[in-house]
Coordinates of C-alpha atoms in Angstrom, one line a residue:
M1300 CA 115.5 134.0 121.1
E1301 CA 113.1 134.3 118.2
I1302 CA 113.7 131.0 116.4
A1303 CA 115.6 127.9 117.5
A1304 CA 116.5 125.3 114.9
I1305 CA 116.4 121.8 116.4
I1306 CA 118.1 119.0 114.6
L1307 CA 117.4 115.5 115.8
A1308 CA 120.5 113.3 115.8
G1309 CA 119.9 110.4 118.1
G1310 CA 119.1 107.5 115.8
K1311 CA 121.1 104.2 115.4
S1312 CA 121.2 104.2 111.6
T1313 CA 120.4 100.4 111.7
R1314 CA 118.9 100.3 108.2
F1315 CA 121.7 102.4 106.7
A1316 CA 124.3 99.9 107.9
E1317 CA 126.7 102.7 109.0
D1318 CA 126.3 106.1 110.6
K1319 CA 124.3 108.0 108.1
L1320 CA 124.8 111.5 109.7
I1321 CA 128.5 111.5 108.9
Y1322 CA 128.1 109.6 105.6
L1323 CA 129.4 111.7 102.8
Y1324 CA 126.8 112.6 100.2
N1325 CA 128.2 114.8 97.4
N1326 CA 131.3 115.0 99.5
K1327 CA 129.6 116.5 102.6
P1328 CA 128.4 114.7 105.7
I1329 CA 124.6 114.3 105.6
I1330 CA 124.1 116.2 108.8
S1331 CA 125.9 119.2 107.4
Y1332 CA 123.0 120.0 105.1
P1333 CA 120.3 120.8 107.7
I1334 CA 123.0 122.7 109.7
S1335 CA 124.0 124.9 106.8
E1336 CA 120.4 125.6 105.6
S1337 CA 119.3 126.4 109.2
K1338 CA 122.1 128.9 109.5
K1339 CA 120.4 131.0 106.8
I1340 CA 117.4 131.4 109.1
T1341 CA 118.8 131.6 112.6
E1342 CA 122.1 131.6 114.6
N1343 CA 120.5 129.4 117.3
I1344 CA 121.1 125.9 116.1
F1345 CA 120.8 122.9 118.5
I1346 CA 121.5 119.3 117.9
V1347 CA 119.6 116.9 120.2
T1348 CA 121.6 113.6 120.5
N1349 CA 122.9 111.0 122.9
E1350 CA 126.4 110.3 124.2
L1351 CA 127.2 107.7 121.7
E1352 CA 126.2 109.8 118.7
Y1353 CA 127.8 112.9 120.2
E1354 CA 131.3 111.3 120.0
K1355 CA 130.9 111.1 116.2
I1356 CA 129.6 114.7 115.6
K1357 CA 131.1 116.7 118.5
D1358 CA 133.5 118.6 116.2
L1359 CA 130.6 120.3 114.2
D1360 CA 131.0 124.1 114.3
N1361 CA 128.5 126.8 115.4
V1362 CA 126.0 124.4 117.0
K1363 CA 125.0 123.6 120.5
F1364 CA 124.5 120.1 121.7
I1365 CA 121.7 118.9 124.0
F1366 CA 121.4 115.3 125.3
D1367 CA 118.2 113.4 125.5
D1368 CA 116.4 113.8 128.8
Q1369 CA 116.2 110.2 130.0
S1370 CA 113.6 111.2 132.7
L1371 CA 111.0 111.9 130.0
N1372 CA 108.5 109.0 129.4
C1373 CA 108.5 109.1 125.6
K1374 CA 111.3 107.5 123.6
G1375 CA 113.2 108.0 120.3
S1376 CA 112.6 111.1 118.2
A1377 CA 109.6 112.0 120.4
R1378 CA 111.9 112.3 123.4
G1379 CA 114.4 114.3 121.4
I1380 CA 111.7 116.8 120.5
A1381 CA 110.3 117.1 124.0
T1382 CA 113.8 117.5 125.4
A1383 CA 114.5 120.4 123.1
L1384 CA 111.2 122.2 124.1
E1385 CA 112.0 121.5 127.7
K1386 CA 115.5 122.9 127.7
I1387 CA 115.4 125.7 125.1
E1388 CA 113.6 129.0 125.5
S1389 CA 112.4 130.3 122.2
N1390 CA 109.4 131.9 120.6
Y1391 CA 109.4 129.4 117.8
Y1392 CA 111.0 126.0 117.3
L1393 CA 112.0 124.7 113.9
I1394 CA 112.3 121.0 114.2
M1395 CA 113.9 118.7 111.7
P1396 CA 115.7 115.3 111.4
G1397 CA 119.5 115.2 110.8
D1398 CA 119.3 113.0 107.7
I1399 CA 117.9 115.4 105.1
P1400 CA 120.5 116.0 102.4
W1401 CA 118.0 117.8 100.1
I1402 CA 116.7 120.3 102.6
N1403 CA 116.4 123.9 101.6
S1404 CA 116.3 127.1 103.7
I1405 CA 113.4 128.4 101.6
A1406 CA 111.3 125.5 102.6
L1407 CA 112.2 125.8 106.2
N1408 CA 111.5 129.5 106.2
N1409 CA 108.1 129.0 104.6
L1410 CA 107.3 126.3 107.1
I1411 CA 108.0 128.6 110.1
E1412 CA 106.2 131.6 108.4
Y1413 CA 103.0 129.5 108.3
S1414 CA 103.5 128.9 112.0
M1415 CA 104.1 132.6 112.7
R1416 CA 101.0 133.7 110.8
T1417 CA 98.7 131.2 112.4
E1418 CA 100.3 130.5 115.7
L1419 CA 99.7 126.8 115.0
L1420 CA 101.9 123.8 115.1
V1421 CA 102.7 123.2 111.4
S1422 CA 104.0 120.1 109.7
P1423 CA 104.4 119.3 106.0
I1424 CA 102.6 116.7 103.9
I1425 CA 105.6 115.4 102.0
Y1426 CA 103.8 113.3 99.4
T1427 CA 100.3 112.0 99.0
G1428 CA 98.9 110.8 102.3
I1429 CA 102.2 111.1 104.2
V1430 CA 102.8 113.7 107.0
S1431 CA 106.3 114.0 108.2
P1432 CA 106.1 114.7 112.0
L1433 CA 109.9 115.0 112.3
F1434 CA 109.5 118.3 110.6
M1435 CA 107.5 120.7 112.7
S1436 CA 107.4 124.4 113.3
V1437 CA 106.2 124.9 116.9
P1438 CA 105.1 128.1 118.6
K1439 CA 106.2 128.5 122.2
K1440 CA 102.7 128.1 123.5
Y1441 CA 102.8 124.4 122.5
S1442 CA 105.9 123.5 124.6
K1443 CA 104.1 122.5 127.8
K1444 CA 101.5 120.5 125.9
I1445 CA 104.1 118.5 123.9
I1446 CA 106.1 117.7 127.1
E1447 CA 102.8 116.6 128.7
L1448 CA 102.0 114.4 125.7
C1449 CA 105.4 112.9 126.0
N1450 CA 105.1 112.1 129.7
D1451 CA 101.4 111.2 130.0
Y1452 CA 100.2 110.1 126.6
S1453 CA 102.9 107.7 125.3
I1454 CA 101.4 104.7 127.1
L1455 CA 100.6 102.8 123.9
A1456 CA 103.3 104.1 121.6
S1457 CA 105.9 106.8 121.5
R1458 CA 105.8 108.7 118.2
P1459 CA 106.4 112.2 117.1
S1460 CA 103.0 112.0 115.3
N1461 CA 101.4 112.0 118.7
F1462 CA 102.3 115.7 119.0
I1463 CA 100.3 116.4 115.8
R1464 CA 97.4 114.1 116.8
G1465 CA 97.3 115.6 120.3
N1466 CA 97.3 119.3 119.2
E1467 CA 95.5 121.6 116.9
S1468 CA 97.7 121.5 113.9
L1469 CA 98.1 122.8 110.4
L1470 CA 99.3 120.4 107.7
I1471 CA 100.8 122.0 104.6
G1472 CA 101.2 120.3 101.3
S1473 CA 104.9 120.7 100.2
Y1474 CA 103.6 122.4 97.0
H1475 CA 103.1 125.5 99.1
L1476 CA 106.6 125.3 100.7
I1477 CA 109.0 124.5 97.9
N1478 CA 109.2 123.4 94.2
N1479 CA 111.4 120.4 94.9
P1480 CA 109.5 117.4 96.2
K1481 CA 112.5 115.8 97.8
V1482 CA 113.3 118.6 100.1
F1483 CA 111.5 117.1 103.1
Y1484 CA 112.6 113.5 102.4
D1485 CA 114.8 111.8 105.0
V1486 CA 117.1 108.9 104.5
D1487 CA 116.6 105.5 106.1
T1488 CA 118.8 103.4 103.7
K1489 CA 121.5 104.0 101.1
H1490 CA 118.9 103.2 98.5
D1491 CA 116.9 106.2 99.6
L1492 CA 119.7 108.5 98.3
N1493 CA 118.7 107.5 94.8
L1494 CA 114.9 107.6 95.2
N1495 CA 112.7 109.5 92.8
S1496 CA 110.4 112.1 94.2
K1497 CA 106.7 111.4 94.5
G1498 CA 105.1 114.7 93.7
L1499 CA 104.1 117.9 95.5
P1500 CA 100.8 117.6 97.5
R1501 CA 98.7 120.7 97.4
K1502 CA 96.4 120.1 100.4
I1503 CA 96.3 122.4 103.4
I1504 CA 94.5 120.7 106.3
H1505 CA 93.6 122.4 109.6
L1506 CA 93.3 119.5 112.1
K1507 CA 91.2 120.0 115.2
S1508 CA 90.7 116.3 116.1
Y1509 CA 93.1 116.3 119.1
E1510 CA 90.3 115.7 121.6
N1511 CA 89.8 112.2 120.2
F1512 CA 93.4 111.3 120.8
I1513 CA 93.4 112.8 124.3
E1514 CA 90.2 111.2 125.3
A1515 CA 91.3 107.8 123.9
I1516 CA 94.4 107.8 126.0
K1517 CA 92.6 108.9 129.1
N1518 CA 89.9 106.2 128.7
F1519 CA 92.6 103.6 128.1
K1520 CA 94.5 104.6 131.3
N1521 CA 91.2 104.5 133.2
G1522 CA 90.4 101.0 132.0
N1523 CA 87.5 102.2 129.7
I1524 CA 88.8 100.1 126.7
N1525 CA 85.6 100.2 124.6
E1526 CA 85.4 104.0 124.9
A1527 CA 89.1 104.3 124.0
L1528 CA 88.5 102.1 120.9
K1529 CA 85.6 104.3 119.9
N1530 CA 87.8 107.4 120.3
F1531 CA 90.6 106.0 118.1
I1532 CA 88.1 104.8 115.4
T1533 CA 86.5 108.3 115.3
E1534 CA 90.0 109.8 115.0
S1535 CA 91.0 107.4 112.3
K1536 CA 87.9 108.3 110.2
I1537 CA 88.9 112.0 110.1
Y1538 CA 92.3 111.0 108.7
K1539 CA 90.8 108.6 106.3
K1540 CA 88.4 111.3 105.0
N1541 CA 91.3 113.6 104.5
K1542 CA 93.5 110.9 103.0
L1543 CA 96.2 111.3 105.7
Y1544 CA 97.2 107.7 105.5
S1545 CA 100.3 107.9 107.8
L1546 CA 98.2 109.4 110.6
E1547 CA 95.4 107.0 110.0
L1548 CA 97.9 104.1 110.3
S1549 CA 99.3 105.4 113.6
T1550 CA 95.8 105.7 115.0
L1551 CA 94.7 102.2 113.9
I1552 CA 97.8 100.7 115.3
D1553 CA 96.9 102.2 118.7
A1554 CA 93.4 100.8 118.2
F1555 CA 94.8 97.4 117.3
I1556 CA 96.9 97.3 120.4
I1557 CA 93.8 97.3 122.5
N1558 CA 91.5 95.3 120.2
K1559 CA 93.0 92.7 117.9
S1560 CA 90.2 93.1 115.3
E1561 CA 90.7 91.4 111.9
L1562 CA 88.9 94.4 110.3
I1563 CA 91.4 96.9 111.9
Q1564 CA 94.3 94.7 110.9
K1565 CA 93.1 94.5 107.3
R1566 CA 93.0 98.3 107.1
I1567 CA 96.4 98.5 108.7
N1568 CA 97.8 96.1 106.1
W1569 CA 96.2 98.1 103.3
L1570 CA 97.7 101.4 104.7
R1571 CA 101.2 99.8 105.0
K1572 CA 101.1 98.8 101.4
K1573 CA 99.7 102.2 100.3
I1574 CA 102.4 104.2 101.9
G1575 CA 105.2 101.8 101.0
R1576 CA 105.5 99.4 103.9
N1577 CA 105.0 95.7 103.6
P1578 CA 101.8 94.4 105.2
K1579 CA 102.4 92.5 108.4
E1580 CA 100.8 91.7 111.7
I1581 CA 101.4 94.2 114.4

């Protein structure tokens, strides 16, 4: 198939206090929005879920269900993404979360067109400093590498952002994808349904810093802790220079896991506050 739309639907909705995927927003279940918008792009729509969540959404029409591959070493959304790339044959994968009530087919189509033109993994910058790794357009050539990153490079933390950090990637400011800033926003709490938008970033950043992440994990696994720390710090400086605060935060958390430096923690706390998370010890 040319394009496979992958909708991630395996979360527990803990902060939402009830199952957000079937929660009615404007009289429609939230998960129906990415499904209906994806149908405007491709007939090949897959929902990656678990057995518990499946029982709640199994009656959805015109979608195929895939269950998380428990044999994969990564967890959460990262496992869902790797599972889809492992089980589905497609030239391009359009990956998105299931809790995106403002999503628009124009934005999704523009995202995948960037990927088709460049043959790069593409992810949006949804507002200043924040990359949303749950949205990705992925050419087929990345499949094996993402599965490898899931299995062999999740030793410190299992995050979808590892797939961006471990690959040559193109990050696109949402200004270039759509004129509605909220299109790429997902929902964690009911309060999020009433959030104001935070602008349309205009940056386009071509990341080629993946070797730092790969070498850091290799060094850590081989017991070369100081070298791993240097790799992570070098990687974090690239994100800092480009004001990619969410990627810098993920990188410094990895660095902090192996070196409980007060300086690193201070920067982590600043980043958490900057992107809207309360400062706290890791």
